[in-house]
Amino acid sequence: MGMKKDYFNSATIKSQQLIPGEKWHKYEKDVIPLYLAEPDFLIADEIENALIEAVRRGALLYHYEPKTFEAMAEKIKKKNRINAEPEDILLTQGVSPGMWLSIMHTCGPGDEVILTNPMYGPFHDAVEITHAKKVYWELDFDEGYRFDEEALKECITPRTKLIFVCNPHNPSGRVLTKQELKSIADIAIDHKIHVFSDELHEDIVYDKREHISIASLNPDIESRTMSSWGFSKTFGIAGLQGGYMCYTNKEEMPEVKRKSKGPLRETNSLMKTIAPIMLDDTLNWWRRDIILHLEKIRDLVKKRLSDIEKIDVPELQGTYLIFPRFNYDLNSEQMNDYLLKEARVSLNQGTRFGSNGEGHQRICIATSESIMNEALNRMEKALSKL
Ligand SMILES: Cc1ncc(COP(=O)(O)O)c(C=O)c1O
Protein backbone atom coordinates (compact mmCIF):
# COMPACT_ATOMS: atom_id res chain seq x y z
CA MET A 1 0.00 0.00 0.00
CA GLY A 2 1.12 3.53 -0.63
CA MET A 3 1.53 4.53 2.97
CA LYS A 4 4.83 6.26 2.17
CA LYS A 5 3.25 8.77 -0.19
CA ASP A 6 2.66 12.18 1.30
CA TYR A 7 -1.04 12.26 0.57
CA PHE A 8 -1.92 15.40 2.46
CA ASN A 9 1.03 17.77 2.52
CA SER A 10 2.66 17.51 -0.90
CA ALA A 11 0.58 19.96 -2.95
CA THR A 12 2.40 22.85 -4.55
CA ILE A 13 0.90 25.57 -6.72
CA LYS A 14 2.55 23.93 -9.74
CA SER A 15 1.31 20.41 -8.93
CA GLN A 16 -2.25 21.62 -8.48
CA GLN A 17 -2.29 23.51 -11.76
CA LEU A 18 -1.62 20.25 -13.60
CA ILE A 19 -4.85 18.73 -12.28
CA PRO A 20 -7.99 19.43 -14.29
CA GLY A 21 -10.90 20.78 -12.30
CA GLU A 22 -12.67 24.00 -11.45
CA LYS A 23 -10.76 24.91 -8.32
CA TRP A 24 -7.37 25.74 -9.81
CA HIS A 25 -8.63 26.89 -13.20
CA LYS A 26 -11.49 29.26 -12.49
CA TYR A 27 -9.21 32.23 -11.84
CA GLU A 28 -5.97 33.37 -13.42
CA LYS A 29 -2.94 31.17 -12.93
CA ASP A 30 -1.30 33.15 -10.13
CA VAL A 31 -4.38 33.00 -7.88
CA ILE A 32 -4.42 30.60 -4.93
CA PRO A 33 -7.97 29.24 -4.77
CA LEU A 34 -9.34 28.70 -1.28
CA TYR A 35 -12.98 29.38 -2.20
CA LEU A 36 -14.10 25.87 -3.08
CA ALA A 37 -14.64 23.09 -0.52
CA GLU A 38 -12.28 20.68 -2.20
CA PRO A 39 -9.00 19.25 -0.91
CA ASP A 40 -5.59 19.62 -2.56
CA PHE A 41 -4.73 16.08 -1.50
CA LEU A 42 -3.72 13.01 -3.47
CA ILE A 43 -6.29 10.28 -4.10
CA ALA A 44 -5.98 7.16 -1.93
CA ASP A 45 -4.34 4.28 -3.86
CA GLU A 46 -7.22 2.01 -2.93
CA ILE A 47 -9.69 4.35 -4.66
CA GLU A 48 -7.52 4.86 -7.74
CA ASN A 49 -6.98 1.12 -8.14
CA ALA A 50 -10.63 0.28 -7.60
CA LEU A 51 -11.65 2.78 -10.28
CA ILE A 52 -9.15 1.43 -12.82
CA GLU A 53 -10.22 -2.12 -12.00
CA ALA A 54 -13.90 -1.18 -12.43
CA VAL A 55 -13.23 0.29 -15.88
CA ARG A 56 -11.23 -2.80 -16.88
CA ARG A 57 -14.06 -5.03 -15.76
CA GLY A 58 -16.40 -3.01 -17.94
CA ALA A 59 -18.53 -1.53 -15.19
CA LEU A 60 -19.85 1.13 -17.52
CA LEU A 61 -23.32 -0.18 -18.28
CA TYR A 62 -26.64 0.43 -16.57
CA HIS A 63 -25.56 -0.83 -13.25
CA TYR A 64 -27.26 -2.95 -10.63
CA GLU A 65 -25.11 -3.37 -7.56
CA PRO A 66 -26.96 -4.77 -4.54
CA LYS A 67 -23.67 -4.99 -2.64
CA THR A 68 -23.44 -1.20 -2.59
CA PHE A 69 -26.78 -0.88 -0.82
CA GLU A 70 -25.78 -3.60 1.62
CA ALA A 71 -22.47 -1.86 2.36
CA MET A 72 -24.28 1.43 2.90
CA ALA A 73 -26.83 -0.10 5.26
CA GLU A 74 -24.02 -1.77 7.18
CA LYS A 75 -22.09 1.48 7.50
CA ILE A 76 -25.17 3.48 8.51
CA LYS A 77 -26.02 0.94 11.19
CA LYS A 78 -22.53 0.77 12.58
CA LYS A 79 -21.30 4.32 12.27
CA ASN A 80 -24.48 6.41 12.30
CA ARG A 81 -26.44 4.09 14.60
CA ILE A 82 -29.54 4.24 12.44
CA ASN A 83 -31.42 1.01 11.75
CA ALA A 84 -30.97 1.08 8.00
CA GLU A 85 -31.77 -1.71 5.60
CA PRO A 86 -30.78 -1.69 1.92
CA GLU A 87 -34.29 -0.68 0.81
CA ASP A 88 -34.16 2.43 3.01
CA ILE A 89 -31.38 3.87 0.88
CA LEU A 90 -31.51 6.02 -2.22
CA LEU A 91 -28.38 6.74 -4.25
CA THR A 92 -28.03 10.37 -5.27
CA GLN A 93 -25.62 12.45 -7.33
CA GLY A 94 -23.84 13.81 -4.29
CA VAL A 95 -25.63 15.10 -1.23
CA SER A 96 -27.18 18.17 -2.85
CA PRO A 97 -30.14 16.51 -4.66
CA GLY A 98 -31.48 15.37 -1.28
CA MET A 99 -32.11 18.99 -0.36
CA TRP A 100 -34.48 19.37 -3.31
CA LEU A 101 -36.03 15.93 -2.85
CA SER A 102 -36.78 16.44 0.84
CA ILE A 103 -38.65 19.65 0.02
CA MET A 104 -40.56 17.93 -2.81
CA HIS A 105 -41.59 15.26 -0.33
CA THR A 106 -42.67 17.51 2.52
CA CYS A 107 -43.78 20.86 1.14
CA GLY A 108 -46.48 22.28 -1.05
CA PRO A 109 -46.28 25.83 -2.43
CA GLY A 110 -46.00 28.32 0.40
CA ASP A 111 -44.99 25.77 3.02
CA GLU A 112 -42.03 26.72 5.14
CA VAL A 113 -38.54 25.30 5.46
CA ILE A 114 -36.29 26.34 8.32
CA LEU A 115 -32.65 26.86 7.51
CA THR A 116 -29.86 28.46 9.46
CA ASN A 117 -28.41 31.85 8.62
CA PRO A 118 -25.60 31.37 7.66
CA MET A 119 -25.83 28.06 5.81
CA TYR A 120 -24.27 26.41 2.73
CA GLY A 121 -25.67 28.22 -0.35
CA PRO A 122 -27.43 25.34 -2.15
CA PHE A 123 -29.81 24.92 0.81
CA HIS A 124 -31.11 28.42 0.11
CA ASP A 125 -31.25 27.67 -3.63
CA ALA A 126 -33.21 24.45 -3.07
CA VAL A 127 -35.97 26.30 -1.21
CA GLU A 128 -36.10 29.01 -3.84
CA ILE A 129 -36.43 26.68 -6.82
CA THR A 130 -39.15 24.60 -5.19
CA HIS A 131 -41.32 27.64 -4.34
CA ALA A 132 -41.33 26.84 -0.65
CA LYS A 133 -40.65 29.64 1.80
CA LYS A 134 -37.39 30.19 3.68
CA VAL A 135 -37.55 30.90 7.38
CA TYR A 136 -34.21 31.71 8.96
CA TRP A 137 -32.96 30.34 12.23
CA GLU A 138 -30.34 32.96 13.08
CA LEU A 139 -26.92 31.85 14.28
CA ASP A 140 -24.73 34.40 16.02
CA PHE A 141 -20.96 34.42 15.51
CA ASP A 142 -20.45 36.29 18.80
CA GLU A 143 -22.26 33.50 20.62
CA GLY A 144 -20.02 30.84 19.12
CA TYR A 145 -22.64 29.92 16.51
CA ARG A 146 -24.66 28.06 19.12
CA PHE A 147 -27.89 26.44 17.89
CA ASP A 148 -30.35 28.13 20.20
CA GLU A 149 -33.51 26.16 20.97
CA GLU A 150 -35.66 29.20 21.79
CA ALA A 151 -34.69 30.88 18.51
CA LEU A 152 -35.71 27.72 16.65
CA LYS A 153 -39.09 27.61 18.41
CA GLU A 154 -39.77 31.16 17.26
CA CYS A 155 -39.37 30.03 13.65
CA ILE A 156 -42.17 27.47 13.88
CA THR A 157 -45.56 28.24 12.32
CA PRO A 158 -48.43 25.98 11.23
CA ARG A 159 -46.81 25.98 7.75
CA THR A 160 -43.43 24.66 8.90
CA LYS A 161 -42.84 21.35 7.18
CA LEU A 162 -39.09 20.81 7.13
CA ILE A 163 -35.94 21.68 9.06
CA PHE A 164 -32.58 21.61 7.28
CA VAL A 165 -29.79 20.34 9.49
CA CYS A 166 -26.18 20.52 8.35
CA ASN A 167 -23.88 18.69 10.74
CA PRO A 168 -20.94 19.27 10.77
CA HIS A 169 -22.09 22.71 9.75
CA ASN A 170 -20.91 24.57 6.68
CA PRO A 171 -19.82 27.40 7.03
CA SER A 172 -19.76 27.86 10.81
CA GLY A 173 -17.48 24.87 11.41
CA ARG A 174 -19.66 23.74 14.30
CA VAL A 175 -20.20 20.09 15.21
CA LEU A 176 -23.63 19.96 16.79
CA THR A 177 -23.76 18.70 20.38
CA LYS A 178 -26.10 15.93 21.44
CA GLN A 179 -28.14 18.51 23.37
CA GLU A 180 -28.50 20.78 20.35
CA LEU A 181 -29.58 17.84 18.20
CA LYS A 182 -32.01 16.71 20.87
CA SER A 183 -33.63 20.18 20.95
CA ILE A 184 -34.11 20.08 17.18
CA ALA A 185 -35.48 16.53 17.39
CA ASP A 186 -37.93 17.35 20.19
CA ILE A 187 -39.27 20.37 18.32
CA ALA A 188 -39.60 18.40 15.06
CA ILE A 189 -41.50 15.61 16.83
CA ASP A 190 -43.76 17.98 18.78
CA HIS A 191 -44.76 19.88 15.65
CA LYS A 192 -44.76 16.93 13.22
CA ILE A 193 -42.00 18.44 11.11
CA HIS A 194 -39.61 16.48 8.90
CA VAL A 195 -35.84 16.88 8.96
CA PHE A 196 -33.25 16.65 6.21
CA SER A 197 -29.83 16.09 7.72
CA ASP A 198 -26.76 16.74 5.56
CA GLU A 199 -23.86 14.89 7.18
CA LEU A 200 -21.43 15.06 4.30
CA HIS A 201 -18.61 16.26 6.56
CA GLU A 202 -19.13 13.50 9.16
CA ASP A 203 -15.51 12.33 9.03
CA ILE A 204 -14.03 15.80 9.42
CA VAL A 205 -14.37 16.45 13.15
CA TYR A 206 -11.50 17.60 15.34
CA ASP A 207 -10.15 17.14 18.84
CA LYS A 208 -11.69 13.67 19.16
CA ARG A 209 -15.22 15.05 18.91
CA GLU A 210 -17.95 12.59 18.05
CA HIS A 211 -20.23 13.09 15.06
CA ILE A 212 -23.81 12.26 16.08
CA SER A 213 -26.54 11.58 13.52
CA ILE A 214 -29.78 13.25 14.58
CA ALA A 215 -31.80 10.24 13.37
CA SER A 216 -29.97 8.03 15.87
CA LEU A 217 -31.42 9.84 18.89
CA ASN A 218 -34.73 7.96 19.03
CA PRO A 219 -37.19 6.09 16.78
CA ASP A 220 -39.55 9.08 16.53
CA ILE A 221 -36.95 11.37 15.03
CA GLU A 222 -35.59 8.53 12.90
CA SER A 223 -39.03 8.11 11.32
CA ARG A 224 -39.11 11.74 10.16
CA THR A 225 -35.46 12.32 9.20
CA MET A 226 -33.91 11.89 5.77
CA SER A 227 -30.16 11.64 6.38
CA SER A 228 -27.57 12.04 3.69
CA TRP A 229 -23.86 11.32 3.28
CA GLY A 230 -21.32 11.22 0.49
CA PHE A 231 -17.66 10.77 -0.35
CA SER A 232 -16.63 14.05 -1.91
CA LYS A 233 -15.23 15.85 1.11
CA THR A 234 -13.37 13.02 2.85
CA PHE A 235 -11.85 11.44 -0.23
CA GLY A 236 -11.62 14.35 -2.66
CA ILE A 237 -13.77 12.78 -5.36
CA ALA A 238 -16.57 15.34 -5.79
CA GLY A 239 -16.40 14.82 -9.55
CA LEU A 240 -17.78 11.31 -9.19
CA GLN A 241 -20.97 12.74 -7.69
CA GLY A 242 -21.72 10.01 -5.21
CA GLY A 243 -24.14 10.42 -2.35
CA TYR A 244 -26.68 8.32 -0.49
CA MET A 245 -29.76 9.21 1.47
CA CYS A 246 -31.34 7.02 4.12
CA TYR A 247 -34.96 7.21 5.21
CA THR A 248 -36.20 4.34 7.34
CA ASN A 249 -39.82 5.44 7.23
CA LYS A 250 -41.24 2.42 5.37
CA GLU A 251 -44.57 4.12 4.65
CA GLU A 252 -43.08 7.22 3.10
CA MET A 253 -39.90 6.01 1.44
CA PRO A 254 -41.61 4.47 -1.63
CA GLU A 255 -43.11 7.88 -2.38
CA VAL A 256 -39.74 9.61 -1.93
CA LYS A 257 -38.20 7.14 -4.37
CA ARG A 258 -41.04 7.67 -6.81
CA LYS A 259 -40.58 11.46 -6.73
CA SER A 260 -36.85 11.05 -7.34
CA LYS A 261 -37.47 9.10 -10.55
CA GLY A 262 -37.80 12.04 -12.90
CA PRO A 263 -34.71 14.16 -12.41
CA LEU A 264 -32.54 11.83 -10.31
CA ARG A 265 -30.84 8.76 -11.72
CA GLU A 266 -28.98 7.35 -8.75
CA THR A 267 -25.28 7.85 -9.43
CA ASN A 268 -22.80 6.56 -11.98
CA SER A 269 -21.68 2.95 -12.32
CA LEU A 270 -18.06 3.57 -11.26
CA MET A 271 -19.19 5.24 -8.08
CA LYS A 272 -21.54 2.37 -7.32
CA THR A 273 -18.79 -0.15 -7.92
CA ILE A 274 -16.15 1.43 -5.70
CA ALA A 275 -18.43 2.69 -2.89
CA PRO A 276 -17.99 -0.37 -0.62
CA ILE A 277 -14.29 0.30 0.04
CA MET A 278 -15.18 3.79 1.23
CA LEU A 279 -17.84 2.41 3.56
CA ASP A 280 -16.00 -0.44 5.28
CA ASP A 281 -12.76 -0.22 7.27
CA THR A 282 -10.40 -0.25 4.25
CA LEU A 283 -9.77 3.48 4.42
CA ASN A 284 -9.73 3.99 8.18
CA TRP A 285 -6.06 4.93 7.88
CA TRP A 286 -7.10 7.77 5.59
CA ARG A 287 -9.81 8.98 7.97
CA ARG A 288 -7.21 9.07 10.74
CA ASP A 289 -4.41 10.72 8.77
CA ILE A 290 -6.57 13.40 7.14
CA ILE A 291 -7.55 14.63 10.59
CA LEU A 292 -3.95 14.68 11.82
CA HIS A 293 -3.03 16.85 8.84
CA LEU A 294 -6.09 19.10 9.01
CA GLU A 295 -5.66 19.73 12.74
CA LYS A 296 -2.16 21.02 11.99
CA ILE A 297 -3.41 23.31 9.23
CA ARG A 298 -6.32 24.47 11.36
CA ASP A 299 -3.96 25.44 14.20
CA LEU A 300 -1.68 27.24 11.77
CA VAL A 301 -4.57 29.18 10.21
CA LYS A 302 -6.07 30.00 13.60
CA LYS A 303 -2.78 31.35 14.88
CA ARG A 304 -1.86 33.36 11.81
CA LEU A 305 -5.33 34.88 11.29
CA SER A 306 -5.70 35.69 14.99
CA ASP A 307 -2.40 37.57 14.81
CA ILE A 308 -4.08 39.96 12.39
CA GLU A 309 -5.76 42.38 14.73
CA LYS A 310 -8.87 43.06 12.68
CA ILE A 311 -9.83 39.43 12.08
CA ASP A 312 -12.00 37.38 14.46
CA VAL A 313 -11.53 33.65 14.06
CA PRO A 314 -14.16 31.10 15.09
CA GLU A 315 -13.30 27.79 16.71
CA LEU A 316 -13.18 25.19 13.96
CA GLN A 317 -14.76 22.02 15.35
CA GLY A 318 -15.47 20.25 12.08
CA THR A 319 -15.28 20.58 8.26
CA TYR A 320 -12.23 22.04 6.54
CA LEU A 321 -13.98 25.36 6.02
CA ILE A 322 -13.30 28.28 8.32
CA PHE A 323 -15.47 31.40 8.45
CA PRO A 324 -13.55 34.32 9.99
CA ARG A 325 -14.89 37.85 10.26
CA PHE A 326 -12.89 40.66 8.69
CA ASN A 327 -13.49 43.89 10.61
CA TYR A 328 -12.47 46.41 7.94
CA ASP A 329 -14.31 49.19 6.14
CA LEU A 330 -15.17 46.83 3.31
CA ASN A 331 -18.20 44.61 3.03
CA SER A 332 -17.91 40.92 2.24
CA GLU A 333 -18.04 41.38 -1.50
CA GLN A 334 -15.58 44.25 -1.51
CA MET A 335 -13.13 42.36 0.72
CA ASN A 336 -13.44 39.31 -1.53
CA ASP A 337 -12.62 41.44 -4.59
CA TYR A 338 -9.79 43.19 -2.78
CA LEU A 339 -8.11 39.96 -1.71
CA LEU A 340 -8.48 38.51 -5.18
CA LYS A 341 -6.90 41.57 -6.81
CA GLU A 342 -4.35 42.54 -4.21
CA ALA A 343 -3.41 39.19 -2.62
CA ARG A 344 -4.24 36.92 -5.57
CA VAL A 345 -6.15 34.67 -3.20
CA SER A 346 -9.75 33.71 -3.90
CA LEU A 347 -12.06 33.17 -0.93
CA ASN A 348 -15.80 32.54 -0.77
CA GLN A 349 -17.66 35.68 0.20
CA GLY A 350 -19.67 35.37 3.40
CA THR A 351 -22.98 36.68 2.08
CA ARG A 352 -23.22 33.66 -0.23
CA PHE A 353 -24.23 31.83 2.98
CA GLY A 354 -26.92 34.29 4.08
CA SER A 355 -27.05 37.82 5.45
CA ASN A 356 -25.29 36.82 8.69
CA GLY A 357 -22.26 36.07 6.56
CA GLU A 358 -21.76 39.81 6.00
CA GLY A 359 -18.20 40.71 6.90
CA HIS A 360 -17.05 37.09 6.68
CA GLN A 361 -15.09 35.08 4.13
CA ARG A 362 -15.13 31.30 3.94
CA ILE A 363 -11.70 29.75 3.54
CA CYS A 364 -11.02 26.14 2.57
CA ILE A 365 -8.01 24.96 4.58
CA ALA A 366 -7.66 21.50 3.00
CA THR A 367 -4.30 22.10 1.40
CA SER A 368 -0.59 21.73 2.14
CA GLU A 369 1.25 23.76 4.74
CA SER A 370 3.26 25.48 2.01
CA ILE A 371 0.23 26.61 -0.02
CA MET A 372 -1.60 27.68 3.15
CA ASN A 373 1.37 29.71 4.35
CA GLU A 374 1.83 31.35 0.97
CA ALA A 375 -1.87 32.33 0.87
CA LEU A 376 -1.68 33.70 4.41
CA ASN A 377 1.51 35.66 3.62
CA ARG A 378 -0.24 37.27 0.69
CA MET A 379 -3.38 38.05 2.67
CA GLU A 380 -1.41 39.48 5.56
CA LYS A 381 0.50 41.77 3.26
CA ALA A 382 -2.60 42.95 1.39
CA LEU A 383 -4.55 43.57 4.59
CA SER A 384 -1.70 45.58 6.11
CA LYS A 385 -2.26 48.18 3.39
CA LEU A 386 -5.85 48.84 4.48
C1 LIG B 1 -22.58 20.83 3.62
C2 LIG B 1 -22.44 20.45 2.20
N1 LIG B 1 -23.44 19.77 1.59
C3 LIG B 1 -23.37 19.43 0.31
C4 LIG B 1 -22.28 19.76 -0.46
C5 LIG B 1 -22.26 19.34 -1.89
O1 LIG B 1 -21.77 18.07 -1.94
P1 LIG B 1 -22.06 17.09 -3.15
O2 LIG B 1 -21.10 17.47 -4.22
O3 LIG B 1 -21.78 15.75 -2.57
O4 LIG B 1 -23.47 17.28 -3.54
C6 LIG B 1 -21.22 20.45 0.11
C7 LIG B 1 -20.04 20.83 -0.68
O5 LIG B 1 -19.24 21.62 -0.29
C8 LIG B 1 -21.31 20.80 1.48
O6 LIG B 1 -20.31 21.46 2.10
JSON list of C-alpha atoms in Angstrom, two decimals, residues 98-107 111-115 123 126-127 130 132-133 135 152 155-157 159-165 188 191-197 224-226:
[
{"chain": "A", "resi": 98, "resn": "GLY", "atom": "CA", "xyz": [-31.48, 15.37, -1.28]},
{"chain": "A", "resi": 99, "resn": "MET", "atom": "CA", "xyz": [-32.11, 18.99, -0.36]},
{"chain": "A", "resi": 100, "resn": "TRP", "atom": "CA", "xyz": [-34.48, 19.37, -3.31]},
{"chain": "A", "resi": 101, "resn": "LEU", "atom": "CA", "xyz": [-36.03, 15.93, -2.85]},
{"chain": "A", "resi": 102, "resn": "SER", "atom": "CA", "xyz": [-36.78, 16.44, 0.84]},
{"chain": "A", "resi": 103, "resn": "ILE", "atom": "CA", "xyz": [-38.65, 19.65, 0.02]},
{"chain": "A", "resi": 104, "resn": "MET", "atom": "CA", "xyz": [-40.56, 17.93, -2.81]},
{"chain": "A", "resi": 105, "resn": "HIS", "atom": "CA", "xyz": [-41.59, 15.26, -0.33]},
{"chain": "A", "resi": 106, "resn": "THR", "atom": "CA", "xyz": [-42.67, 17.51, 2.52]},
{"chain": "A", "resi": 107, "resn": "CYS", "atom": "CA", "xyz": [-43.78, 20.86, 1.14]},
{"chain": "A", "resi": 111, "resn": "ASP", "atom": "CA", "xyz": [-44.99, 25.77, 3.02]},
{"chain": "A", "resi": 112, "resn": "GLU", "atom": "CA", "xyz": [-42.03, 26.72, 5.14]},
{"chain": "A", "resi": 113, "resn": "VAL", "atom": "CA", "xyz": [-38.54, 25.30, 5.46]},
{"chain": "A", "resi": 114, "resn": "ILE", "atom": "CA", "xyz": [-36.29, 26.34, 8.32]},
{"chain": "A", "resi": 115, "resn": "LEU", "atom": "CA", "xyz": [-32.65, 26.86, 7.51]},
{"chain": "A", "resi": 123, "resn": "PHE", "atom": "CA", "xyz": [-29.81, 24.92, 0.81]},
{"chain": "A", "resi": 126, "resn": "ALA", "atom": "CA", "xyz": [-33.21, 24.45, -3.07]},
{"chain": "A", "resi": 127, "resn": "VAL", "atom": "CA", "xyz": [-35.97, 26.30, -1.21]},
{"chain": "A", "resi": 130, "resn": "THR", "atom": "CA", "xyz": [-39.15, 24.60, -5.19]},
{"chain": "A", "resi": 132, "resn": "ALA", "atom": "CA", "xyz": [-41.33, 26.84, -0.65]},
{"chain": "A", "resi": 133, "resn": "LYS", "atom": "CA", "xyz": [-40.65, 29.64, 1.80]},
{"chain": "A", "resi": 135, "resn": "VAL", "atom": "CA", "xyz": [-37.55, 30.90, 7.38]},
{"chain": "A", "resi": 152, "resn": "LEU", "atom": "CA", "xyz": [-35.71, 27.72, 16.65]},
{"chain": "A", "resi": 155, "resn": "CYS", "atom": "CA", "xyz": [-39.37, 30.03, 13.65]},
{"chain": "A", "resi": 156, "resn": "ILE", "atom": "CA", "xyz": [-42.17, 27.47, 13.88]},
{"chain": "A", "resi": 157, "resn": "THR", "atom": "CA", "xyz": [-45.56, 28.24, 12.32]},
{"chain": "A", "resi": 159, "resn": "ARG", "atom": "CA", "xyz": [-46.81, 25.98, 7.75]},
{"chain": "A", "resi": 160, "resn": "THR", "atom": "CA", "xyz": [-43.43, 24.66, 8.90]},
{"chain": "A", "resi": 161, "resn": "LYS", "atom": "CA", "xyz": [-42.84, 21.35, 7.18]},
{"chain": "A", "resi": 162, "resn": "LEU", "atom": "CA", "xyz": [-39.09, 20.81, 7.13]},
{"chain": "A", "resi": 163, "resn": "ILE", "atom": "CA", "xyz": [-35.94, 21.68, 9.06]},
{"chain": "A", "resi": 164, "resn": "PHE", "atom": "CA", "xyz": [-32.58, 21.61, 7.28]},
{"chain": "A", "resi": 165, "resn": "VAL", "atom": "CA", "xyz": [-29.79, 20.34, 9.49]},
{"chain": "A", "resi": 188, "resn": "ALA", "atom": "CA", "xyz": [-39.60, 18.40, 15.06]},
{"chain": "A", "resi": 191, "resn": "HIS", "atom": "CA", "xyz": [-44.76, 19.88, 15.65]},
{"chain": "A", "resi": 192, "resn": "LYS", "atom": "CA", "xyz": [-44.76, 16.93, 13.22]},
{"chain": "A", "resi": 193, "resn": "ILE", "atom": "CA", "xyz": [-42.00, 18.44, 11.11]},
{"chain": "A", "resi": 194, "resn": "HIS", "atom": "CA", "xyz": [-39.61, 16.48, 8.90]},
{"chain": "A", "resi": 195, "resn": "VAL", "atom": "CA", "xyz": [-35.84, 16.88, 8.96]},
{"chain": "A", "resi": 196, "resn": "PHE", "atom": "CA", "xyz": [-33.25, 16.65, 6.21]},
{"chain": "A", "resi": 197, "resn": "SER", "atom": "CA", "xyz": [-29.83, 16.09, 7.72]},
{"chain": "A", "resi": 224, "resn": "ARG", "atom": "CA", "xyz": [-39.11, 11.74, 10.16]},
{"chain": "A", "resi": 225, "resn": "THR", "atom": "CA", "xyz": [-35.46, 12.32, 9.20]},
{"chain": "A", "resi": 226, "resn": "MET", "atom": "CA", "xyz": [-33.91, 11.89, 5.77]}
]
